[in-house]
């Protein structure tokens, strides 16, 4: 049995942020995550570090929070934030009234917003639709959500935080009606681990109502599905937003070599069953194509959905529900933290930990806004020049990942999942979506005796099935051609059998 | 613009195109193959799949759905196409074994069995069940072959690793063509004192001379040796392609390499010429008939757009299997994705249905309703339809 002070359930940005905050205040804690880090909404978002301007008209409080956090994260997280800047573009026919309200609210909140001519905007982003009327420049940035989680966790790990990924909380242990611990099942071995603590923080996003119910608690949630498509090219170096009230397909965010475009907003019931649909893909492409015409003929390599955990509201359009967050004290040793945005994760963590500190009458102040994120110095250790120097050992040709890098991650994490290697190296994130390199990565894994060879076939099967979920709705053009080749390799050349 | 006259122009340099081209050239016609580049055959295992639905592929063919293009060809013609192919390959030094009446199995790089019909002689010794003891040889740094996949599925198997000095499929294969390499490698192999009856290699035993190299190792080690095909680049696929290409040339055919077709010239119901672009200069290739053998999506014969599927050389009508949502199943392993039915529908003379042209013949992977993975009919279909379309084309010209 493990004993600690605070048990955090959930390894998304919020959970990882709470772990970092607790670590910096010197409070023992343990984080339990059922999958990998950033496996829920954190990893399924478009990687935008909001300037807040998206919400200035509809939700000024959330907008202000976003802007303040934007400034903090740019300062403390240089290596996971790309300071792209953003444009809100106004197309012919878009409301001028909205433009006025937008500018006025930005000024009131203090978000720098500069109106620029269409000529100037096209200078900044040559792929923009030349018919735009004008653009407003704001300090939007692009952020790598997975890296963000890893850097937050690094602080916790350096200060004796206990971390369990691939452990699903299956029971909340109670004594006299009070939560005193959790039982977590190792998703690989099936072993059950018991962890005891004084406080349980439920930071499980779209799953928080389910986790809360294990302790007999309720979390009123509305689940809103948002879908995103990824292009094979970086069509813009700046974040491009549509200058109109939030709606489908109004944003394109550059990230590394690709762009993410989204989103949609549809209410769903079950966070594990949300799926993207063809119509959503088409909507996003045609809407993004109005801002960046190339979008209509660029190659789409994948599409996915994330589920936003929004606070329950009477409003029927999930876009009108506040993106603010709330801490729920269940009065039995469990707290749930719901709502919010990736951009405000640090603030959410701060408020959550403040609440716990108050309860125990402790005074150590929050330090997360001042200290740079730990572990950033290691991030630039694998530049392109090094990858290319080892050309013959490249196992993922799309993203130039070498065998050594894969082996290093296997050694470091002891992982049994290809997905974990993917997140940490970008292996399989390119145009073939792991079509070639997965066979290799799994081969290396059982060569290193990480997984038994018997497990490799089912791992490969699972991977291909999951991978297909992401590309199934983006298959036309070159992506369909590539997919036919990959199918031919696995089902033809390698003669994979139909699962029994 | 230069103008060159032929009897028949074939578009596509894959198994289908060369089969049709050779057949026409053998009849004394002046034939040219026009291609943008290497075909998908170079990515294949080199094996000739005919139909995997029955132990006897020729029986299997009769049970395919009625719209399957195999039904356009008689059993005798299928057999003739396969026999001719086998003779040609023996002639070119890459003998194949197997008969059209019997499917066999080869070991895949995942340790599963792939059902096929005719295989390169270098795969002849592949075990037919899990009982055979095998010893696998792999090479340092070779990233497309992992013996443990195979070992996990067999009763008795082990492996050794050789450092060939290079780590790519092509590089190792090139080494095997060198006498001095073999004279170092074979003694090393001997010293392993392999107990198992059979020695397995990834398919890297030579660029062209694999059959001889396998024989040499077998003679020296007194053990059966076989190759296991793995992910592209595939040496058995390249050997097949090179042999077909050289055989076509030997029969008098001409190849226009890297000459993409950019347009066509037509009069009435007749295509007069294809216009190709090479080094930026347009060339008009005139012919009395044209054979379209550009393959399916991977080969570049079919192009999927968001709402439809097109054929770009002659703009022929394409059978589109429903709306985009129905092109793929949610289950990756269904072997039944709707997209497998996409392609050109032809009549019994292999002319495209619904098109105005009377001198175009279509064959191979670009045909509709082939469902290649589901019916297991890859190169066998290419050989048979290439052969049959050539016959139809020759009759038209006469």
PDB file of N, CA and C in Angstrom, chain A residues 275 278 282 285 394 397 439-440 442-444 446-447 453 456-457 461 465 468 472-473 475-477 480-481 483-489 491-499, chain B residues 43-45 108-110 112-114 143-146 148-149 152-153 167 230-232 297-300 304-306 324-325 327-335 337 339 373:
ATOM      1  N   UNK A 275     -17.298   9.666 -31.870  1.00  0.00           N
ATOM      2  CA  UNK A 275     -16.624   9.402 -33.135  1.00  0.00           C
ATOM      3  C   UNK A 275     -16.802  10.570 -34.080  1.00  0.00           C
ATOM      4  N   UNK A 278     -18.040  11.911 -41.293  1.00  0.00           N
ATOM      5  CA  UNK A 278     -17.640  12.464 -42.587  1.00  0.00           C
ATOM      6  C   UNK A 278     -18.092  13.909 -42.777  1.00  0.00           C
ATOM      7  N   UNK A 282     -15.930  17.285 -43.735  1.00  0.00           N
ATOM      8  CA  UNK A 282     -16.244  18.147 -44.885  1.00  0.00           C
ATOM      9  C   UNK A 282     -16.512  19.586 -44.451  1.00  0.00           C
ATOM     10  N   UNK A 285     -13.201  21.289 -43.495  1.00  0.00           N
ATOM     11  CA  UNK A 285     -12.389  21.598 -44.677  1.00  0.00           C
ATOM     12  C   UNK A 285     -12.964  22.783 -45.439  1.00  0.00           C
ATOM     13  N   UNK A 394      17.120   5.208 -39.455  1.00  0.00           N
ATOM     14  CA  UNK A 394      15.827   5.846 -39.279  1.00  0.00           C
ATOM     15  C   UNK A 394      14.713   4.813 -39.432  1.00  0.00           C
ATOM     16  N   UNK A 397      10.385   7.153 -41.407  1.00  0.00           N
ATOM     17  CA  UNK A 397      10.896   8.059 -42.443  1.00  0.00           C
ATOM     18  C   UNK A 397      10.114   9.362 -42.500  1.00  0.00           C
ATOM     19  N   UNK A 439       5.360  -1.681 -37.483  1.00  0.00           N
ATOM     20  CA  UNK A 439       5.929  -3.020 -37.620  1.00  0.00           C
ATOM     21  C   UNK A 439       7.343  -3.028 -37.042  1.00  0.00           C
ATOM     22  N   UNK A 440       8.088  -1.955 -37.326  1.00  0.00           N
ATOM     23  CA  UNK A 440       9.468  -1.859 -36.847  1.00  0.00           C
ATOM     24  C   UNK A 440       9.519  -1.592 -35.343  1.00  0.00           C
ATOM     25  N   UNK A 442       7.395  -2.238 -32.997  1.00  0.00           N
ATOM     26  CA  UNK A 442       7.018  -3.439 -32.229  1.00  0.00           C
ATOM     27  C   UNK A 442       8.103  -4.495 -32.325  1.00  0.00           C
ATOM     28  N   UNK A 443       8.722  -4.591 -33.494  1.00  0.00           N
ATOM     29  CA  UNK A 443       9.837  -5.525 -33.664  1.00  0.00           C
ATOM     30  C   UNK A 443      10.963  -5.189 -32.701  1.00  0.00           C
ATOM     31  N   UNK A 444      11.270  -3.915 -32.580  1.00  0.00           N
ATOM     32  CA  UNK A 444      12.331  -3.475 -31.660  1.00  0.00           C
ATOM     33  C   UNK A 444      11.912  -3.755 -30.215  1.00  0.00           C
ATOM     34  N   UNK A 446       9.963  -6.133 -28.978  1.00  0.00           N
ATOM     35  CA  UNK A 446      10.154  -7.494 -28.455  1.00  0.00           C
ATOM     36  C   UNK A 446      11.565  -7.995 -28.636  1.00  0.00           C
ATOM     37  N   UNK A 447      12.318  -7.325 -29.509  1.00  0.00           N
ATOM     38  CA  UNK A 447      13.754  -7.607 -29.544  1.00  0.00           C
ATOM     39  C   UNK A 447      14.381  -7.238 -28.194  1.00  0.00           C
ATOM     40  N   UNK A 453       6.884 -11.750 -27.752  1.00  0.00           N
ATOM     41  CA  UNK A 453       6.516 -11.794 -29.163  1.00  0.00           C
ATOM     42  C   UNK A 453       5.036 -12.135 -29.350  1.00  0.00           C
ATOM     43  N   UNK A 456       2.975  -9.141 -29.536  1.00  0.00           N
ATOM     44  CA  UNK A 456       3.215  -8.184 -30.613  1.00  0.00           C
ATOM     45  C   UNK A 456       2.123  -8.214 -31.661  1.00  0.00           C
ATOM     46  N   UNK A 457       1.618  -9.398 -31.974  1.00  0.00           N
ATOM     47  CA  UNK A 457       0.583  -9.468 -33.005  1.00  0.00           C
ATOM     48  C   UNK A 457      -0.691  -8.772 -32.574  1.00  0.00           C
ATOM     49  N   UNK A 461      -2.344  -5.465 -34.189  1.00  0.00           N
ATOM     50  CA  UNK A 461      -3.749  -5.457 -34.599  1.00  0.00           C
ATOM     51  C   UNK A 461      -4.505  -4.299 -33.968  1.00  0.00           C
ATOM     52  N   UNK A 465      -6.173  -1.057 -35.916  1.00  0.00           N
ATOM     53  CA  UNK A 465      -7.594  -0.784 -35.761  1.00  0.00           C
ATOM     54  C   UNK A 465      -7.824   0.638 -35.229  1.00  0.00           C
ATOM     55  N   UNK A 468      -6.870   3.283 -37.791  1.00  0.00           N
ATOM     56  CA  UNK A 468      -7.836   3.394 -38.868  1.00  0.00           C
ATOM     57  C   UNK A 468      -9.005   4.284 -38.474  1.00  0.00           C
ATOM     58  N   UNK A 472     -10.010   6.877 -41.247  1.00  0.00           N
ATOM     59  CA  UNK A 472     -11.156   6.336 -41.979  1.00  0.00           C
ATOM     60  C   UNK A 472     -11.967   7.414 -42.706  1.00  0.00           C
ATOM     61  N   UNK A 473     -12.111   8.582 -42.082  1.00  0.00           N
ATOM     62  CA  UNK A 473     -12.966   9.617 -42.668  1.00  0.00           C
ATOM     63  C   UNK A 473     -12.203  10.639 -43.506  1.00  0.00           C
ATOM     64  N   UNK A 475     -10.193   9.631 -46.135  1.00  0.00           N
ATOM     65  CA  UNK A 475      -9.578   8.864 -47.208  1.00  0.00           C
ATOM     66  C   UNK A 475     -10.082   9.257 -48.588  1.00  0.00           C
ATOM     67  N   UNK A 476      -9.267  10.039 -49.252  1.00  0.00           N
ATOM     68  CA  UNK A 476      -9.421  10.323 -50.665  1.00  0.00           C
ATOM     69  C   UNK A 476      -8.043  10.796 -51.114  1.00  0.00           C
ATOM     70  N   UNK A 477      -7.852  11.035 -52.396  1.00  0.00           N
ATOM     71  CA  UNK A 477      -6.574  11.567 -52.882  1.00  0.00           C
ATOM     72  C   UNK A 477      -5.387  10.718 -52.469  1.00  0.00           C
ATOM     73  N   UNK A 480      -5.714   8.273 -49.485  1.00  0.00           N
ATOM     74  CA  UNK A 480      -6.358   6.988 -49.793  1.00  0.00           C
ATOM     75  C   UNK A 480      -5.344   6.063 -50.469  1.00  0.00           C
ATOM     76  N   UNK A 481      -4.556   6.648 -51.339  1.00  0.00           N
ATOM     77  CA  UNK A 481      -3.544   5.861 -52.048  1.00  0.00           C
ATOM     78  C   UNK A 481      -2.563   5.236 -51.058  1.00  0.00           C
ATOM     79  N   UNK A 483      -3.095   4.704 -47.919  1.00  0.00           N
ATOM     80  CA  UNK A 483      -3.804   3.754 -47.073  1.00  0.00           C
ATOM     81  C   UNK A 483      -3.960   2.410 -47.769  1.00  0.00           C
ATOM     82  N   UNK A 484      -4.222   2.451 -49.084  1.00  0.00           N
ATOM     83  CA  UNK A 484      -4.340   1.208 -49.844  1.00  0.00           C
ATOM     84  C   UNK A 484      -3.013   0.454 -49.820  1.00  0.00           C
ATOM     85  N   UNK A 485      -1.916   1.206 -49.891  1.00  0.00           N
ATOM     86  CA  UNK A 485      -0.594   0.573 -49.842  1.00  0.00           C
ATOM     87  C   UNK A 485      -0.371  -0.086 -48.473  1.00  0.00           C
ATOM     88  N   UNK A 486      -0.707   0.648 -47.406  1.00  0.00           N
ATOM     89  CA  UNK A 486      -0.505   0.114 -46.056  1.00  0.00           C
ATOM     90  C   UNK A 486      -1.379  -1.131 -45.847  1.00  0.00           C
ATOM     91  N   UNK A 487      -2.597  -1.068 -46.340  1.00  0.00           N
ATOM     92  CA  UNK A 487      -3.501  -2.215 -46.224  1.00  0.00           C
ATOM     93  C   UNK A 487      -2.913  -3.406 -46.978  1.00  0.00           C
ATOM     94  N   UNK A 488      -2.380  -3.133 -48.137  1.00  0.00           N
ATOM     95  CA  UNK A 488      -1.781  -4.180 -48.957  1.00  0.00           C
ATOM     96  C   UNK A 488      -0.575  -4.802 -48.246  1.00  0.00           C
ATOM     97  N   UNK A 489       0.210  -3.957 -47.565  1.00  0.00           N
ATOM     98  CA  UNK A 489       1.387  -4.462 -46.844  1.00  0.00           C
ATOM     99  C   UNK A 489       0.959  -5.382 -45.692  1.00  0.00           C
ATOM    100  N   UNK A 491      -2.197  -6.667 -44.813  1.00  0.00           N
ATOM    101  CA  UNK A 491      -3.139  -7.762 -45.051  1.00  0.00           C
ATOM    102  C   UNK A 491      -2.694  -8.640 -46.214  1.00  0.00           C
ATOM    103  N   UNK A 492      -1.886  -8.088 -47.107  1.00  0.00           N
ATOM    104  CA  UNK A 492      -1.415  -8.861 -48.258  1.00  0.00           C
ATOM    105  C   UNK A 492      -0.046  -9.457 -47.999  1.00  0.00           C
ATOM    106  N   UNK A 493       0.975  -8.615 -48.007  1.00  0.00           N
ATOM    107  CA  UNK A 493       2.350  -9.100 -47.879  1.00  0.00           C
ATOM    108  C   UNK A 493       2.584  -9.787 -46.532  1.00  0.00           C
ATOM    109  N   UNK A 494       2.136  -9.158 -45.454  1.00  0.00           N
ATOM    110  CA  UNK A 494       2.383  -9.733 -44.129  1.00  0.00           C
ATOM    111  C   UNK A 494       1.278 -10.690 -43.691  1.00  0.00           C
ATOM    112  N   UNK A 495       0.254 -10.819 -44.517  1.00  0.00           N
ATOM    113  CA  UNK A 495      -0.816 -11.803 -44.286  1.00  0.00           C
ATOM    114  C   UNK A 495      -1.361 -11.768 -42.867  1.00  0.00           C
ATOM    115  N   UNK A 496      -1.675 -10.586 -42.366  1.00  0.00           N
ATOM    116  CA  UNK A 496      -2.304 -10.521 -41.040  1.00  0.00           C
ATOM    117  C   UNK A 496      -3.675 -11.151 -41.134  1.00  0.00           C
ATOM    118  N   UNK A 497      -4.002 -11.925 -40.101  1.00  0.00           N
ATOM    119  CA  UNK A 497      -5.279 -12.620 -40.131  1.00  0.00           C
ATOM    120  C   UNK A 497      -6.361 -11.764 -39.519  1.00  0.00           C
ATOM    121  N   UNK A 498      -7.547 -12.056 -39.933  1.00  0.00           N
ATOM    122  CA  UNK A 498      -8.711 -11.422 -39.327  1.00  0.00           C
ATOM    123  C   UNK A 498      -8.768 -11.873 -37.869  1.00  0.00           C
ATOM    124  N   UNK A 499      -8.916 -10.928 -36.912  1.00  0.00           N
ATOM    125  CA  UNK A 499      -8.963 -11.344 -35.504  1.00  0.00           C
ATOM    126  C   UNK A 499     -10.147 -12.281 -35.274  1.00  0.00           C
TER     127      UNK A 499
ATOM    128  N   UNK B  43       6.722  -3.546 -55.231  1.00  0.00           N
ATOM    129  CA  UNK B  43       6.402  -3.532 -53.803  1.00  0.00           C
ATOM    130  C   UNK B  43       5.852  -4.883 -53.358  1.00  0.00           C
ATOM    131  N   UNK B  44       5.575  -5.749 -54.318  1.00  0.00           N
ATOM    132  CA  UNK B  44       4.853  -6.986 -54.014  1.00  0.00           C
ATOM    133  C   UNK B  44       5.791  -8.096 -53.563  1.00  0.00           C
ATOM    134  N   UNK B  45       5.214  -9.216 -53.142  1.00  0.00           N
ATOM    135  CA  UNK B  45       6.009 -10.374 -52.717  1.00  0.00           C
ATOM    136  C   UNK B  45       6.589 -11.111 -53.907  1.00  0.00           C
ATOM    137  N   UNK B 108       5.094 -15.641 -43.926  1.00  0.00           N
ATOM    138  CA  UNK B 108       5.226 -14.184 -43.999  1.00  0.00           C
ATOM    139  C   UNK B 108       6.196 -13.705 -42.919  1.00  0.00           C
ATOM    140  N   UNK B 109       6.578 -12.441 -43.000  1.00  0.00           N
ATOM    141  CA  UNK B 109       7.524 -11.878 -42.037  1.00  0.00           C
ATOM    142  C   UNK B 109       6.897 -11.705 -40.653  1.00  0.00           C
ATOM    143  N   UNK B 110       5.585 -11.911 -40.548  1.00  0.00           N
ATOM    144  CA  UNK B 110       4.938 -11.898 -39.237  1.00  0.00           C
ATOM    145  C   UNK B 110       4.787 -13.313 -38.697  1.00  0.00           C
ATOM    146  N   UNK B 112       2.916 -15.547 -40.070  1.00  0.00           N
ATOM    147  CA  UNK B 112       1.643 -16.099 -40.542  1.00  0.00           C
ATOM    148  C   UNK B 112       1.878 -16.762 -41.902  1.00  0.00           C
ATOM    149  N   UNK B 113       0.838 -17.369 -42.442  1.00  0.00           N
ATOM    150  CA  UNK B 113       0.963 -17.960 -43.776  1.00  0.00           C
ATOM    151  C   UNK B 113       0.178 -17.141 -44.779  1.00  0.00           C
ATOM    152  N   UNK B 114       0.810 -16.913 -45.890  1.00  0.00           N
ATOM    153  CA  UNK B 114       0.121 -16.229 -46.969  1.00  0.00           C
ATOM    154  C   UNK B 114      -0.243 -17.283 -48.011  1.00  0.00           C
ATOM    155  N   UNK B 143      16.037  -3.026 -40.931  1.00  0.00           N
ATOM    156  CA  UNK B 143      14.905  -2.548 -40.135  1.00  0.00           C
ATOM    157  C   UNK B 143      13.561  -3.124 -40.558  1.00  0.00           C
ATOM    158  N   UNK B 144      13.531  -3.888 -41.611  1.00  0.00           N
ATOM    159  CA  UNK B 144      12.251  -4.397 -42.082  1.00  0.00           C
ATOM    160  C   UNK B 144      12.067  -5.895 -41.876  1.00  0.00           C
ATOM    161  N   UNK B 145      12.818  -6.454 -40.944  1.00  0.00           N
ATOM    162  CA  UNK B 145      12.691  -7.881 -40.680  1.00  0.00           C
ATOM    163  C   UNK B 145      13.045  -8.172 -39.225  1.00  0.00           C
ATOM    164  N   UNK B 146      12.118  -8.801 -38.506  1.00  0.00           N
ATOM    165  CA  UNK B 146      12.320  -9.107 -37.081  1.00  0.00           C
ATOM    166  C   UNK B 146      11.975 -10.572 -36.842  1.00  0.00           C
ATOM    167  N   UNK B 148      11.760 -12.404 -34.372  1.00  0.00           N
ATOM    168  CA  UNK B 148      10.949 -12.781 -33.213  1.00  0.00           C
ATOM    169  C   UNK B 148       9.465 -12.893 -33.554  1.00  0.00           C
ATOM    170  N   UNK B 149       8.991 -12.108 -34.544  1.00  0.00           N
ATOM    171  CA  UNK B 149       7.592 -12.252 -34.961  1.00  0.00           C
ATOM    172  C   UNK B 149       7.327 -13.699 -35.385  1.00  0.00           C
ATOM    173  N   UNK B 152       7.830 -16.548 -32.482  1.00  0.00           N
ATOM    174  CA  UNK B 152       6.744 -16.642 -31.505  1.00  0.00           C
ATOM    175  C   UNK B 152       5.622 -17.562 -31.969  1.00  0.00           C
ATOM    176  N   UNK B 153       5.539 -17.793 -33.258  1.00  0.00           N
ATOM    177  CA  UNK B 153       4.419 -18.587 -33.774  1.00  0.00           C
ATOM    178  C   UNK B 153       4.820 -20.010 -34.173  1.00  0.00           C
ATOM    179  N   UNK B 167      22.932  -2.185 -44.203  1.00  0.00           N
ATOM    180  CA  UNK B 167      21.740  -2.596 -43.474  1.00  0.00           C
ATOM    181  C   UNK B 167      20.455  -2.468 -44.287  1.00  0.00           C
ATOM    182  N   UNK B 230       9.184  -9.413 -47.191  1.00  0.00           N
ATOM    183  CA  UNK B 230       8.796  -8.486 -46.126  1.00  0.00           C
ATOM    184  C   UNK B 230       8.384  -7.155 -46.737  1.00  0.00           C
ATOM    185  N   UNK B 231       8.308  -6.099 -45.892  1.00  0.00           N
ATOM    186  CA  UNK B 231       7.718  -4.857 -46.398  1.00  0.00           C
ATOM    187  C   UNK B 231       8.647  -4.210 -47.432  1.00  0.00           C
ATOM    188  N   UNK B 232       8.097  -3.407 -48.345  1.00  0.00           N
ATOM    189  CA  UNK B 232       8.879  -2.839 -49.450  1.00  0.00           C
ATOM    190  C   UNK B 232      10.067  -2.016 -48.943  1.00  0.00           C
ATOM    191  N   UNK B 297      -5.488   2.340 -57.210  1.00  0.00           N
ATOM    192  CA  UNK B 297      -5.086   3.603 -56.579  1.00  0.00           C
ATOM    193  C   UNK B 297      -3.580   3.678 -56.344  1.00  0.00           C
ATOM    194  N   UNK B 298      -3.013   2.618 -55.783  1.00  0.00           N
ATOM    195  CA  UNK B 298      -1.586   2.655 -55.468  1.00  0.00           C
ATOM    196  C   UNK B 298      -0.774   2.798 -56.752  1.00  0.00           C
ATOM    197  N   UNK B 299      -1.171   2.092 -57.775  1.00  0.00           N
ATOM    198  CA  UNK B 299      -0.469   2.168 -59.053  1.00  0.00           C
ATOM    199  C   UNK B 299      -0.657   3.510 -59.746  1.00  0.00           C
ATOM    200  N   UNK B 300      -1.683   4.227 -59.382  1.00  0.00           N
ATOM    201  CA  UNK B 300      -1.897   5.545 -59.978  1.00  0.00           C
ATOM    202  C   UNK B 300      -2.928   5.557 -61.097  1.00  0.00           C
ATOM    203  N   UNK B 304      -8.934   9.054 -56.226  1.00  0.00           N
ATOM    204  CA  UNK B 304     -10.149   9.349 -55.460  1.00  0.00           C
ATOM    205  C   UNK B 304     -10.180  10.831 -55.134  1.00  0.00           C
ATOM    206  N   UNK B 305     -11.314  11.437 -55.408  1.00  0.00           N
ATOM    207  CA  UNK B 305     -11.534  12.805 -54.952  1.00  0.00           C
ATOM    208  C   UNK B 305     -12.528  12.732 -53.800  1.00  0.00           C
ATOM    209  N   UNK B 306     -12.856  13.894 -53.223  1.00  0.00           N
ATOM    210  CA  UNK B 306     -13.720  13.830 -52.037  1.00  0.00           C
ATOM    211  C   UNK B 306     -15.083  13.242 -52.345  1.00  0.00           C
ATOM    212  N   UNK B 324     -18.735   8.429 -50.220  1.00  0.00           N
ATOM    213  CA  UNK B 324     -17.422   8.274 -49.590  1.00  0.00           C
ATOM    214  C   UNK B 324     -17.510   7.520 -48.252  1.00  0.00           C
ATOM    215  N   UNK B 325     -18.556   7.759 -47.486  1.00  0.00           N
ATOM    216  CA  UNK B 325     -18.694   7.092 -46.182  1.00  0.00           C
ATOM    217  C   UNK B 325     -18.664   5.574 -46.329  1.00  0.00           C
ATOM    218  N   UNK B 327     -16.968   3.829 -48.605  1.00  0.00           N
ATOM    219  CA  UNK B 327     -15.757   3.281 -49.247  1.00  0.00           C
ATOM    220  C   UNK B 327     -14.969   2.389 -48.290  1.00  0.00           C
ATOM    221  N   UNK B 328     -15.072   2.715 -46.988  1.00  0.00           N
ATOM    222  CA  UNK B 328     -14.357   1.914 -45.995  1.00  0.00           C
ATOM    223  C   UNK B 328     -15.291   1.504 -44.867  1.00  0.00           C
ATOM    224  N   UNK B 329     -15.074   0.299 -44.339  1.00  0.00           N
ATOM    225  CA  UNK B 329     -15.773  -0.147 -43.140  1.00  0.00           C
ATOM    226  C   UNK B 329     -15.072   0.423 -41.918  1.00  0.00           C
ATOM    227  N   UNK B 330     -15.754   0.427 -40.776  1.00  0.00           N
ATOM    228  CA  UNK B 330     -15.082   0.826 -39.540  1.00  0.00           C
ATOM    229  C   UNK B 330     -14.047  -0.216 -39.131  1.00  0.00           C
ATOM    230  N   UNK B 331     -14.339  -1.472 -39.435  1.00  0.00           N
ATOM    231  CA  UNK B 331     -13.419  -2.545 -39.074  1.00  0.00           C
ATOM    232  C   UNK B 331     -12.306  -2.641 -40.111  1.00  0.00           C
ATOM    233  N   UNK B 332     -11.110  -2.335 -39.669  1.00  0.00           N
ATOM    234  CA  UNK B 332      -9.970  -2.356 -40.589  1.00  0.00           C
ATOM    235  C   UNK B 332      -9.799  -3.740 -41.207  1.00  0.00           C
ATOM    236  N   UNK B 333     -10.045  -4.766 -40.409  1.00  0.00           N
ATOM    237  CA  UNK B 333      -9.776  -6.141 -40.852  1.00  0.00           C
ATOM    238  C   UNK B 333     -10.981  -6.806 -41.506  1.00  0.00           C
ATOM    239  N   UNK B 334     -11.915  -6.006 -41.983  1.00  0.00           N
ATOM    240  CA  UNK B 334     -13.104  -6.618 -42.558  1.00  0.00           C
ATOM    241  C   UNK B 334     -12.794  -7.312 -43.885  1.00  0.00           C
ATOM    242  N   UNK B 335     -11.705  -6.938 -44.551  1.00  0.00           N
ATOM    243  CA  UNK B 335     -11.370  -7.451 -45.884  1.00  0.00           C
ATOM    244  C   UNK B 335     -12.511  -7.186 -46.860  1.00  0.00           C
ATOM    245  N   UNK B 337     -13.785  -3.773 -47.619  1.00  0.00           N
ATOM    246  CA  UNK B 337     -14.006  -2.352 -47.827  1.00  0.00           C
ATOM    247  C   UNK B 337     -14.596  -2.121 -49.229  1.00  0.00           C
ATOM    248  N   UNK B 339     -14.273   0.137 -51.254  1.00  0.00           N
ATOM    249  CA  UNK B 339     -13.349   0.713 -52.229  1.00  0.00           C
ATOM    250  C   UNK B 339     -12.748  -0.362 -53.136  1.00  0.00           C
ATOM    251  N   UNK B 373      -7.777  -7.929 -52.231  1.00  0.00           N
ATOM    252  CA  UNK B 373      -7.422  -8.558 -50.944  1.00  0.00           C
ATOM    253  C   UNK B 373      -8.447  -9.603 -50.529  1.00  0.00           C
TER     254      UNK B 373
END
